[in-house]
Short mmCIF file of C-alpha atoms and ligand atoms in Angstrom, two decimals:
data_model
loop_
_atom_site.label_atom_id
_atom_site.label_comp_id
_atom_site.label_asym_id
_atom_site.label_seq_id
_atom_site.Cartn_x
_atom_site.Cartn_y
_atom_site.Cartn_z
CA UNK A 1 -46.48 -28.69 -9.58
CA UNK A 2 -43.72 -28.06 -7.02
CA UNK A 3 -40.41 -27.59 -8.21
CA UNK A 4 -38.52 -29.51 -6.89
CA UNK A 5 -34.27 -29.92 -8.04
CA UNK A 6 -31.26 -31.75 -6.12
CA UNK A 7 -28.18 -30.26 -6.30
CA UNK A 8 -25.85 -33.25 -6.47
CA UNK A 9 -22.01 -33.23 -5.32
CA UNK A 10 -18.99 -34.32 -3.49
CA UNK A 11 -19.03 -32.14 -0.98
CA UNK A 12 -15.78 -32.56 0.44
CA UNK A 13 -15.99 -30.27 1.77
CA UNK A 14 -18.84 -27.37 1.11
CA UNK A 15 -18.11 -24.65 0.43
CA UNK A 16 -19.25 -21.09 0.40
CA UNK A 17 -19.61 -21.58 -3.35
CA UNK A 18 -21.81 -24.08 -2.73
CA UNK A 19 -23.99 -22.22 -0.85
CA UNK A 20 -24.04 -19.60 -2.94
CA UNK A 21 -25.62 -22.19 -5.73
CA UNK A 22 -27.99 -23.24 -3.04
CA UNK A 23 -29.66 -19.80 -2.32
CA UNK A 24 -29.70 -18.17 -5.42
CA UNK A 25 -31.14 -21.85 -6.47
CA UNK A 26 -34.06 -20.93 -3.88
CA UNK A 27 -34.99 -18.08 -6.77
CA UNK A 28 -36.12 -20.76 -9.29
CA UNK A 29 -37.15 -23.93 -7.28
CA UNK A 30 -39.53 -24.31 -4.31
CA UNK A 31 -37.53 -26.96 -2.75
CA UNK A 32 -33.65 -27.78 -3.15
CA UNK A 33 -32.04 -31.33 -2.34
CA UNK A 34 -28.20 -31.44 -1.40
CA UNK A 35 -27.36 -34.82 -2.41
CA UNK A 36 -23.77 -36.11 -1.11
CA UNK A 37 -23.39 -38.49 -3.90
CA UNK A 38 -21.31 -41.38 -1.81
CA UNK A 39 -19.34 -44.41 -3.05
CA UNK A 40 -18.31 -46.12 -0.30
CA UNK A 41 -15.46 -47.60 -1.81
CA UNK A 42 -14.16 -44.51 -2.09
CA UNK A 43 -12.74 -42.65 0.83
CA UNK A 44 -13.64 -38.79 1.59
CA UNK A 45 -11.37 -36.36 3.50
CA UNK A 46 -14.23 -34.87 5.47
CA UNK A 47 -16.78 -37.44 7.80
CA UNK A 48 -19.90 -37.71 5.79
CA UNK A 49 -22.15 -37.59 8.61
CA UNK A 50 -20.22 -34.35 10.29
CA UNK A 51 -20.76 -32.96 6.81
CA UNK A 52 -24.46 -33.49 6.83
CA UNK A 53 -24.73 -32.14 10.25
CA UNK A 54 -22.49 -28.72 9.32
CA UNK A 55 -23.72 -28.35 5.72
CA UNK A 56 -27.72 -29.05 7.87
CA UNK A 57 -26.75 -26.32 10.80
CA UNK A 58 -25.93 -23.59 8.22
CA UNK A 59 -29.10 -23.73 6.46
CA UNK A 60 -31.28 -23.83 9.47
CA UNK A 61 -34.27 -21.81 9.75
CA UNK A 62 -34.80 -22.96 5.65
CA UNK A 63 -37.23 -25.37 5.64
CA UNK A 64 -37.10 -25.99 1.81
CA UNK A 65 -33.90 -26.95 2.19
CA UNK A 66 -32.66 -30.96 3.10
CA UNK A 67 -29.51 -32.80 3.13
CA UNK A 68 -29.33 -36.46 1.84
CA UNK A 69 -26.08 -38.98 0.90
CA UNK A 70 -26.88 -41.43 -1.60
CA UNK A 71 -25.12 -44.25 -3.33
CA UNK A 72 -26.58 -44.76 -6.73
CA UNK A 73 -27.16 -42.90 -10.21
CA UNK A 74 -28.66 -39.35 -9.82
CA UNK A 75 -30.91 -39.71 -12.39
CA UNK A 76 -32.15 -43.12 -10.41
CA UNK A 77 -32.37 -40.97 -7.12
CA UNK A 78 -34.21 -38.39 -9.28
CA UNK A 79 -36.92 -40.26 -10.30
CA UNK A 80 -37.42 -41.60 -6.44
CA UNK A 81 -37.30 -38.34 -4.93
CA UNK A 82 -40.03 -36.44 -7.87
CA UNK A 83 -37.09 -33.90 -8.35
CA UNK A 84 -37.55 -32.79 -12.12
CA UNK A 85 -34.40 -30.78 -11.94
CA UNK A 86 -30.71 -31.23 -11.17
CA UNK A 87 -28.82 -28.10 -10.29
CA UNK A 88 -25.60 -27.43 -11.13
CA UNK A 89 -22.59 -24.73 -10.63
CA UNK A 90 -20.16 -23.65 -13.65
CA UNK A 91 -17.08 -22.12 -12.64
CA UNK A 92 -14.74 -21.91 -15.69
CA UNK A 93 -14.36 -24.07 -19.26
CA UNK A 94 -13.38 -26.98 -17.58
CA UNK A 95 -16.81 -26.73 -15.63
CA UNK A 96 -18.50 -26.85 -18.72
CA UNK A 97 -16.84 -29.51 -20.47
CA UNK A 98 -17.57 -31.80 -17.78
CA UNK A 99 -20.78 -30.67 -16.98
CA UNK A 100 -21.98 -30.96 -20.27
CA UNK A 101 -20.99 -34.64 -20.57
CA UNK A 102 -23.05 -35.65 -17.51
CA UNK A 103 -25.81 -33.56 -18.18
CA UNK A 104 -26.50 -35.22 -21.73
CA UNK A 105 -25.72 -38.72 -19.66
CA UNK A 106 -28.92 -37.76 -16.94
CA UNK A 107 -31.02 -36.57 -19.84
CA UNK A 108 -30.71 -40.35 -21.73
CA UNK A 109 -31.46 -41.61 -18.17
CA UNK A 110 -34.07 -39.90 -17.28
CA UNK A 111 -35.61 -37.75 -19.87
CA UNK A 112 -37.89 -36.07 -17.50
CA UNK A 113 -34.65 -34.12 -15.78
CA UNK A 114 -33.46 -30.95 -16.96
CA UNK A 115 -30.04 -29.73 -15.73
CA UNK A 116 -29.49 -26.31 -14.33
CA UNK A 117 -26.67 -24.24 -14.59
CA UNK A 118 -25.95 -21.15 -12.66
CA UNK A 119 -22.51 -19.08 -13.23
CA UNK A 120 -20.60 -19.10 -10.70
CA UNK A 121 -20.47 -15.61 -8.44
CA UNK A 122 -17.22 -13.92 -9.08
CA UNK A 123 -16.20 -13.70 -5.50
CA UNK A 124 -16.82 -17.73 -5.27
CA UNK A 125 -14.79 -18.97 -8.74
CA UNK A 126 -11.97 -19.50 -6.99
CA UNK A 127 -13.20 -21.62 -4.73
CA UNK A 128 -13.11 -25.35 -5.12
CA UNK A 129 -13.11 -28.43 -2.02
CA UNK A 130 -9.85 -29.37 -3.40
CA UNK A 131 -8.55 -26.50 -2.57
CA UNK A 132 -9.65 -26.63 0.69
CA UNK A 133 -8.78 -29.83 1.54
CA UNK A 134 -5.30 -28.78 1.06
CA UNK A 135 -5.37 -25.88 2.78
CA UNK A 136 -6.85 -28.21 5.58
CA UNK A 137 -4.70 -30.77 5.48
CA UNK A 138 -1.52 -28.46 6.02
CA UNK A 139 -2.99 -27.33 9.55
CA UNK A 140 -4.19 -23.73 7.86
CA UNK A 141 -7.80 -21.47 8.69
CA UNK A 142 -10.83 -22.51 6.09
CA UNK A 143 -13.08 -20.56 7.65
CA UNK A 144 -13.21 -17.83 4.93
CA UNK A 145 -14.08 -20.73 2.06
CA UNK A 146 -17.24 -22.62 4.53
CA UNK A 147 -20.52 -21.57 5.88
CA UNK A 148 -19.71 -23.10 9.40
CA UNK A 149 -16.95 -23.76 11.83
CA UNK A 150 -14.82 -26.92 11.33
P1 LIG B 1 -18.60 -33.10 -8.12
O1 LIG B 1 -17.63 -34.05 -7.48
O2 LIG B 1 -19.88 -33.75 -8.56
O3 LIG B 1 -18.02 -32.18 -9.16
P2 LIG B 1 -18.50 -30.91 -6.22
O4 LIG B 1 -18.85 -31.08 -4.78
O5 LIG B 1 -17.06 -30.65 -6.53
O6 LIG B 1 -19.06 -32.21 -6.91
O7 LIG B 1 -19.36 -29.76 -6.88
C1 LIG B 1 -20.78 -29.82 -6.97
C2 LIG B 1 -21.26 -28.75 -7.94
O8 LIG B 1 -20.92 -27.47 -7.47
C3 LIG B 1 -20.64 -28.85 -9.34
O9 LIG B 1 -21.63 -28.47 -10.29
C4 LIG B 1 -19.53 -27.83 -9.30
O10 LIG B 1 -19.23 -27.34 -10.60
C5 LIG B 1 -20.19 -26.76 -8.46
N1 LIG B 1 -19.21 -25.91 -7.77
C6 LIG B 1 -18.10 -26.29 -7.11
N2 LIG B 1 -17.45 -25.23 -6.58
C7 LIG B 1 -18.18 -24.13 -6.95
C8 LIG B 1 -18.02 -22.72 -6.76
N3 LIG B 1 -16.98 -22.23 -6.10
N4 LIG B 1 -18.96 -21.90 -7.29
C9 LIG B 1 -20.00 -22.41 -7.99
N5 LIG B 1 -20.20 -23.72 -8.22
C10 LIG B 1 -19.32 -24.57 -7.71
#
């Protein structure tokens, strides 16, 4: 059976972090998801659809790779897309204790999903879209934080 896992955020933006999730990801599943979970009630700080398109351009030439927004539980999407796994990154303690929560959350909703976590690189703990958006915000270069040029 093909592996298949989503790796569900925010993405506002992503970020090299991210992407670091994503490819080491690649070493356990044969297909990864990038779902931009989206309430739209809620505003982002970067377009959705530009996001697709950058976070889509910097994994080109990966085919087992896809970008998708969705508006509903990801346990829900889970089950629609036959993803068995949800993929997740852990930075710090904090990481954890809110990881953890959700993770037991998915499992009552959909006991056929099993959450991944992979420790975050050292180079990328630093890193969060918060951060960024700041950084952003005040006119400054993100460059060194994204896989693409914004
Ligand atoms: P959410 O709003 O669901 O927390 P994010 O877009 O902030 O979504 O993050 C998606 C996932 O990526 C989460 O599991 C988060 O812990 C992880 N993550 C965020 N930044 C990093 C990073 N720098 N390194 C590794 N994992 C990260």
């Amino acid at each position: 059976m093909k592996k298949i896992a989503i790796f569900p955020g925010s993405f506002d933006p992503f970020t090299n972090g991210h992407r670091n999730i994503v490819l080491r990801g690649l070493r356990l599943f044969d297909q990864i998801i990038i779902g931009i979970g989206h309430n739209s009630k809620k505003k982002r700080y970067f377009d959705l659809e530009e996001m697709i398109e950058l976070i889509s351009s910097s994994f080109k030439g990966y085919d087992n790779i896809s970008v998708i927004t969705y508006d509903e539980l990801t346990a829900d999407l889970a089950k629609k897309l036959g993803a068995n796994y949800l993929l997740r990154g852990l930075r710090n303690t904090t990481d954890f204790e809110y990881e953890n929560s959700i993770a037991q959350v998915n499992k009552h909703l959909n006991n056929d999903l099993e959450s991944v976590f992979l420790i975050t690189s050292p180079e990328f703990a630093s890193v969060s879209s918060s951060i960024i958006r700041e950084i952003h915000r005040y006119g400054a270069d993100i460059s060194g934080f994204v896989p693409y040029k914004i």
